[in-house]
Short mmCIF file of C-alpha atoms and ligand atoms in Angstrom, two decimals:
data_model
loop_
_atom_site.label_atom_id
_atom_site.label_comp_id
_atom_site.label_asym_id
_atom_site.label_seq_id
_atom_site.Cartn_x
_atom_site.Cartn_y
_atom_site.Cartn_z
CA UNK A 1210 24.60 -5.49 3.87
CA UNK A 1211 23.51 -8.52 6.06
CA UNK A 1212 20.18 -10.49 5.65
CA UNK A 1213 19.37 -9.35 9.17
CA UNK A 1214 20.51 -5.77 9.19
CA UNK A 1215 18.47 -5.60 5.42
CA UNK A 1216 15.40 -7.24 6.87
CA UNK A 1217 15.45 -4.71 10.07
CA UNK A 1218 16.11 -1.71 8.49
CA UNK A 1219 13.08 -2.20 5.92
CA UNK A 1220 9.81 -0.41 7.41
CA UNK A 1221 6.87 1.08 5.95
CA UNK A 1222 7.99 4.50 4.66
CA UNK A 1223 5.77 7.90 4.87
CA UNK A 1224 8.08 10.57 3.50
CA UNK A 1225 9.97 10.03 0.41
CA UNK A 1226 13.02 13.10 -0.79
CA UNK A 1227 11.68 14.47 -4.69
CA UNK A 1228 15.20 12.23 -5.66
CA UNK A 1229 14.50 9.45 -9.17
CA UNK A 1230 15.37 6.43 -9.29
CA UNK A 1231 17.08 5.25 -12.06
CA UNK A 1232 15.58 3.07 -14.36
CA UNK A 1233 18.36 0.80 -14.51
CA UNK A 1234 17.56 0.54 -10.53
CA UNK A 1235 14.21 0.02 -10.69
CA UNK A 1236 14.53 -2.75 -12.96
CA UNK A 1237 16.99 -4.09 -10.98
CA UNK A 1238 15.12 -4.65 -8.29
CA UNK A 1239 12.17 -6.33 -9.97
CA UNK A 1240 14.15 -8.58 -11.82
CA UNK A 1241 15.70 -9.33 -7.80
CA UNK A 1242 11.63 -9.94 -6.63
CA UNK A 1243 11.48 -12.29 -9.56
CA UNK A 1244 13.95 -14.60 -7.56
CA UNK A 1245 10.21 -15.34 -5.27
CA UNK A 1246 9.04 -18.58 -5.07
CA UNK A 1247 5.25 -19.21 -6.05
CA UNK A 1248 2.91 -22.41 -6.69
CA UNK A 1249 4.20 -25.15 -9.36
CA UNK A 1250 6.44 -21.56 -10.33
CA UNK A 1251 3.04 -19.89 -12.23
CA UNK A 1252 4.14 -16.40 -11.09
CA UNK A 1253 0.33 -15.58 -11.03
CA UNK A 1254 1.18 -11.38 -10.93
CA UNK A 1255 2.05 -8.53 -13.26
CA UNK A 1256 2.78 -5.19 -12.08
CA UNK A 1257 2.76 -1.76 -13.57
CA UNK A 1258 5.24 0.94 -12.92
CA UNK A 1259 4.33 4.39 -12.60
CA UNK A 1260 6.74 7.04 -12.34
CA UNK A 1261 6.82 11.09 -13.18
CA UNK A 1262 4.39 12.81 -15.59
CA UNK A 1263 1.77 9.71 -15.50
CA UNK A 1264 2.54 9.03 -11.72
CA UNK A 1265 1.59 12.26 -10.58
CA UNK A 1266 -1.66 12.30 -13.05
CA UNK A 1267 -2.32 8.94 -11.03
CA UNK A 1268 -1.85 10.53 -7.85
CA UNK A 1269 -3.84 13.07 -8.76
CA UNK A 1270 -6.68 11.42 -9.29
CA UNK A 1271 -6.59 8.70 -6.89
CA UNK A 1272 -6.32 12.19 -4.44
CA UNK A 1273 -9.67 13.67 -5.86
CA UNK A 1274 -11.49 10.59 -5.39
CA UNK A 1275 -10.11 10.39 -1.64
CA UNK A 1276 -11.53 13.42 -1.45
CA UNK A 1277 -14.98 13.21 -3.13
CA UNK A 1278 -14.93 9.67 -0.42
CA UNK A 1279 -14.56 12.30 2.72
CA UNK A 1280 -17.61 14.70 1.82
CA UNK A 1281 -19.92 11.30 2.16
CA UNK A 1282 -19.55 11.35 5.71
CA UNK A 1283 -21.91 14.39 5.76
CA UNK A 1284 -24.07 13.49 3.02
CA UNK A 1285 -27.54 11.94 3.05
CA UNK A 1286 -28.20 8.57 1.00
CA UNK A 1287 -29.43 10.71 -2.41
CA UNK A 1288 -26.40 12.51 -1.93
CA UNK A 1289 -23.86 10.12 -1.27
CA UNK A 1290 -25.01 7.81 -4.07
CA UNK A 1291 -24.73 11.18 -6.35
CA UNK A 1292 -21.48 11.92 -5.25
CA UNK A 1293 -20.31 8.20 -5.71
CA UNK A 1294 -21.85 8.03 -9.00
CA UNK A 1295 -19.82 11.35 -10.03
CA UNK A 1296 -15.93 10.45 -8.72
CA UNK A 1297 -16.36 6.77 -9.38
CA UNK A 1298 -16.00 5.60 -5.32
CA UNK A 1299 -16.90 2.21 -6.14
CA UNK A 1300 -14.01 0.14 -4.57
CA UNK A 1301 -12.66 -2.12 -5.78
CA UNK A 1302 -13.81 -5.71 -5.75
CA UNK A 1303 -12.09 -8.61 -6.04
CA UNK A 1304 -9.22 -8.56 -3.63
CA UNK A 1305 -10.90 -5.62 -1.39
CA UNK A 1306 -9.72 -4.06 1.31
CA UNK A 1307 -12.23 -3.98 4.58
CA UNK A 1308 -14.08 -1.20 4.48
CA UNK A 1309 -14.46 -0.24 8.48
CA UNK A 1310 -13.63 -1.88 11.96
CA UNK A 1311 -11.26 -4.77 11.64
CA UNK A 1312 -12.89 -8.23 12.93
CA UNK A 1313 -11.81 -8.79 17.10
CA UNK A 1314 -7.93 -8.75 18.40
CA UNK A 1315 -6.77 -7.30 14.64
CA UNK A 1316 -8.83 -4.18 14.97
CA UNK A 1317 -6.53 -3.35 18.98
CA UNK A 1318 -3.96 -3.97 16.75
CA UNK A 1319 -4.58 -1.95 14.56
CA UNK A 1320 -5.66 0.73 16.44
CA UNK A 1321 -2.47 0.26 19.06
CA UNK A 1322 -0.41 0.64 14.77
CA UNK A 1323 -2.00 3.56 14.04
CA UNK A 1324 -1.97 5.04 17.80
CA UNK A 1325 2.17 4.83 17.12
CA UNK A 1326 2.43 6.23 14.33
CA UNK A 1327 0.26 9.68 15.08
CA UNK A 1328 2.07 10.45 18.30
CA UNK A 1329 5.27 10.25 15.99
CA UNK A 1330 3.39 12.19 13.70
CA UNK A 1331 2.22 14.75 16.33
CA UNK A 1332 -1.93 14.04 15.48
CA UNK A 1333 -3.78 13.88 18.43
CA UNK A 1334 -6.46 11.18 18.40
CA UNK A 1335 -9.70 13.05 17.85
CA UNK A 1336 -7.96 15.28 15.44
CA UNK A 1337 -9.72 14.44 12.28
CA UNK A 1338 -8.82 16.93 10.13
CA UNK A 1339 -4.67 15.57 10.13
CA UNK A 1340 -5.56 12.37 10.25
CA UNK A 1341 -7.36 12.66 6.88
CA UNK A 1342 -4.39 14.41 5.00
CA UNK A 1343 -2.08 12.16 6.95
CA UNK A 1344 -4.75 9.40 4.85
CA UNK A 1345 -4.85 11.14 1.70
CA UNK A 1346 -0.96 11.82 1.32
CA UNK A 1347 -0.97 7.28 0.79
CA UNK A 1348 -2.80 9.05 -2.49
CA UNK A 1349 0.31 10.77 -3.54
CA UNK A 1350 2.43 7.98 -2.76
CA UNK A 1351 3.92 10.15 0.03
CA UNK A 1352 6.59 11.70 -2.00
CA UNK A 1353 8.18 9.13 -4.03
CA UNK A 1354 8.58 9.17 -7.49
CA UNK A 1355 7.65 6.23 -8.34
CA UNK A 1356 4.86 3.89 -7.32
CA UNK A 1357 3.98 -0.03 -8.10
CA UNK A 1358 0.94 -1.56 -9.22
CA UNK A 1359 0.60 -5.43 -8.67
CA UNK A 1360 -1.72 -7.86 -10.13
CA UNK A 1361 -3.07 -11.24 -10.10
CA UNK A 1362 -4.69 -13.61 -11.70
CA UNK A 1363 -7.93 -14.81 -9.48
CA UNK A 1364 -8.75 -17.68 -10.79
CA UNK A 1365 -4.86 -18.92 -9.36
CA UNK A 1366 -7.20 -18.41 -5.89
CA UNK A 1367 -5.58 -18.56 -2.66
CA UNK A 1368 -1.91 -18.96 -4.24
CA UNK A 1369 -2.51 -16.09 -6.92
CA UNK A 1370 -2.35 -14.02 -3.41
CA UNK A 1371 0.37 -15.93 -1.04
CA UNK A 1372 2.40 -15.52 -4.55
CA UNK A 1373 2.23 -12.11 -4.80
CA UNK A 1374 2.62 -11.25 -0.83
CA UNK A 1375 6.24 -12.96 -1.00
CA UNK A 1376 6.62 -11.21 -5.01
CA UNK A 1377 6.16 -8.14 -2.83
CA UNK A 1378 8.12 -9.11 0.53
CA UNK A 1379 11.02 -9.70 -2.54
CA UNK A 1380 10.55 -5.83 -4.00
CA UNK A 1381 10.84 -4.15 -0.11
CA UNK A 1382 13.99 -6.39 1.22
CA UNK A 1383 15.72 -5.82 -2.13
CA UNK A 1384 14.51 -1.80 -2.51
CA UNK A 1385 15.78 -1.75 1.03
CA UNK A 1386 19.06 -3.53 0.25
CA UNK A 1387 19.65 -0.28 -1.97
CA UNK A 1388 19.01 2.26 0.22
CA UNK A 1389 15.82 2.57 -1.02
CA UNK A 1390 12.36 2.72 1.12
CA UNK A 1391 8.61 1.14 0.78
CA UNK A 1392 6.02 1.31 1.57
CA UNK A 1393 3.01 -0.83 0.66
CA UNK A 1394 -0.26 0.03 0.48
CA UNK A 1395 -3.47 -1.32 0.28
CA UNK A 1396 -5.43 1.86 0.32
CA UNK A 1397 -4.01 1.83 -3.40
CA UNK A 1398 -6.02 -1.34 -3.94
CA UNK A 1399 -9.29 1.37 -3.05
CA UNK A 1400 -9.63 1.69 -6.99
CA UNK A 1401 -7.76 1.46 -9.81
CA UNK A 1402 -9.43 3.28 -12.83
CA UNK A 1403 -6.88 6.11 -12.35
CA UNK A 1404 -4.30 3.29 -13.36
CA UNK A 1405 -6.40 1.37 -15.84
CA UNK A 1406 -6.53 4.94 -17.81
CA UNK A 1407 -2.54 4.77 -18.69
CA UNK A 1408 -1.68 1.00 -18.87
CA UNK A 1409 -2.73 -1.99 -20.53
CA UNK A 1410 -3.66 -4.20 -17.51
CA UNK A 1411 -4.05 -8.05 -19.42
CA UNK A 1412 -7.96 -8.75 -18.66
CA UNK A 1413 -7.99 -10.84 -16.16
CA UNK A 1414 -5.50 -9.76 -13.88
CA UNK A 1415 -7.18 -8.55 -10.51
CA UNK A 1416 -5.39 -5.39 -8.43
CA UNK A 1417 -4.15 -6.79 -5.20
CA UNK A 1418 -2.24 -3.86 -3.61
CA UNK A 1419 0.03 -1.07 -4.16
CA UNK A 1420 3.49 -0.12 -3.05
CA UNK A 1421 5.82 3.04 -3.11
CA UNK A 1422 9.47 3.45 -3.77
CA UNK A 1423 11.93 5.70 -3.48
CA UNK A 1424 14.62 7.53 -1.22
CA UNK A 1425 13.55 7.66 2.06
CA UNK A 1426 13.46 11.26 3.77
CA UNK A 1427 14.94 11.79 6.97
CA UNK A 1428 11.39 12.94 8.35
CA UNK A 1429 10.63 11.45 11.86
CA UNK A 1430 7.76 9.27 10.35
CA UNK A 1431 10.43 7.25 8.91
CA UNK A 1432 11.64 6.33 12.39
CA UNK A 1433 8.14 4.28 13.78
CA UNK A 1434 9.15 0.67 14.74
CA UNK A 1435 5.92 -0.56 15.34
CA UNK A 1436 5.65 -3.36 17.92
CA UNK A 1437 5.79 -7.14 16.62
CA UNK A 1438 4.16 -10.14 17.98
CA UNK A 1439 6.53 -11.68 21.02
CA UNK A 1440 6.87 -15.59 20.50
CA UNK A 1441 4.53 -16.45 22.69
CA UNK A 1442 1.89 -14.36 20.53
CA UNK A 1443 3.05 -16.14 17.68
CA UNK A 1444 3.36 -19.50 18.82
CA UNK A 1445 0.49 -22.54 19.08
CA UNK A 1446 0.99 -24.30 22.19
CA UNK A 1447 0.81 -28.56 22.23
CA UNK A 1448 -1.72 -30.00 23.18
C1 LIG B 2621 -1.16 -5.51 2.54
C2 LIG B 2621 -0.26 -4.33 3.65
C3 LIG B 2621 -1.48 -2.75 3.22
C4 LIG B 2621 -0.62 -1.79 4.16
N1 LIG B 2621 -1.47 -0.60 3.56
C5 LIG B 2621 -1.02 0.45 3.87
C6 LIG B 2621 -1.95 1.40 3.86
O1 LIG B 2621 -2.60 1.56 3.03
N2 LIG B 2621 -1.11 2.99 3.72
C7 LIG B 2621 -0.50 3.22 4.59
O2 LIG B 2621 0.67 3.95 5.17
N3 LIG B 2621 0.61 1.86 5.18
C8 LIG B 2621 -0.06 0.70 4.92
N4 LIG B 2621 0.93 -0.47 5.34
C9 LIG B 2621 1.57 -0.52 6.01
C10 LIG B 2621 1.68 -1.13 7.33
O3 LIG B 2621 0.47 -0.35 8.01
C11 LIG B 2621 2.87 -1.48 7.86
O4 LIG B 2621 3.35 -2.54 7.11
C12 LIG B 2621 2.88 -2.47 9.78
O5 LIG B 2621 1.90 -1.07 10.18
C13 LIG B 2621 3.87 -2.38 10.32
O6 LIG B 2621 4.31 -1.42 9.83
P1 LIG B 2621 6.72 -1.89 9.49
O7 LIG B 2621 5.98 -2.13 7.77
O8 LIG B 2621 6.83 -0.63 9.51
O9 LIG B 2621 7.10 -3.18 9.86
C14 LIG B 2621 0.02 -1.96 4.48
C15 LIG B 2621 0.67 -3.59 4.59
C16 LIG B 2621 0.39 -4.14 3.93
C17 LIG B 2621 1.50 -5.59 4.36
#
């Protein structure tokens, strides 16, 4: 595939085949991702690759947390505190995702993208139950046989996040070029304790993002192509 083909083919995949990904293919993708630029070549990241039984266990633990978090809506403050303690629902602190509304135009774009996605999925906006079910699929990796968690060292400040983002994009483009699909998932950054339970994450590394990897199914959801900015919206005008 040419770069243009790979670039256009890469979309967030939210339904994967059960088919496993051979280890040599995963290694090849990671080797290619390592060609990414990083600030002074510091490469301030570490990754966890989970497959098989361990992935299933992590998925179950994350799903339990997610389901417990949904029950918080109907609880009073004491109930919220007790449930949050019992299921360790305190979100990951260092590289946080926004809880709730996004600021300004970003919330509008977020809603537009979500509305388009729900339309493809046949979910009505007011159907909270189905939306919750769809959200829950994040925590079982949309059925993917591989999940990757990317950690970075916050001592490298903003370059840690820039470098990690570029590295992740290399993973996604490399995977796409081999007929695989990916979904970067901020949702997998909410709780890291199930990942810590099975992997020795070096001290000082903080979770930035998760990513599901596998062979895309032919489900409609994978055909969704959310609108991108026009060049006009992207470019800053001259004074
Ligand atoms: C940092 C980051 C976090 C994301 N988190 C999620 C997520 O938790 N769940 C999900 O389904 N998609 C997630 N996405 C995918 C975006 O929704 C998707 O990239 C966006 O809608 C554009 O669609 P495209 O990737 O198909 O071009 C995330 C993407 C990025 C870059």
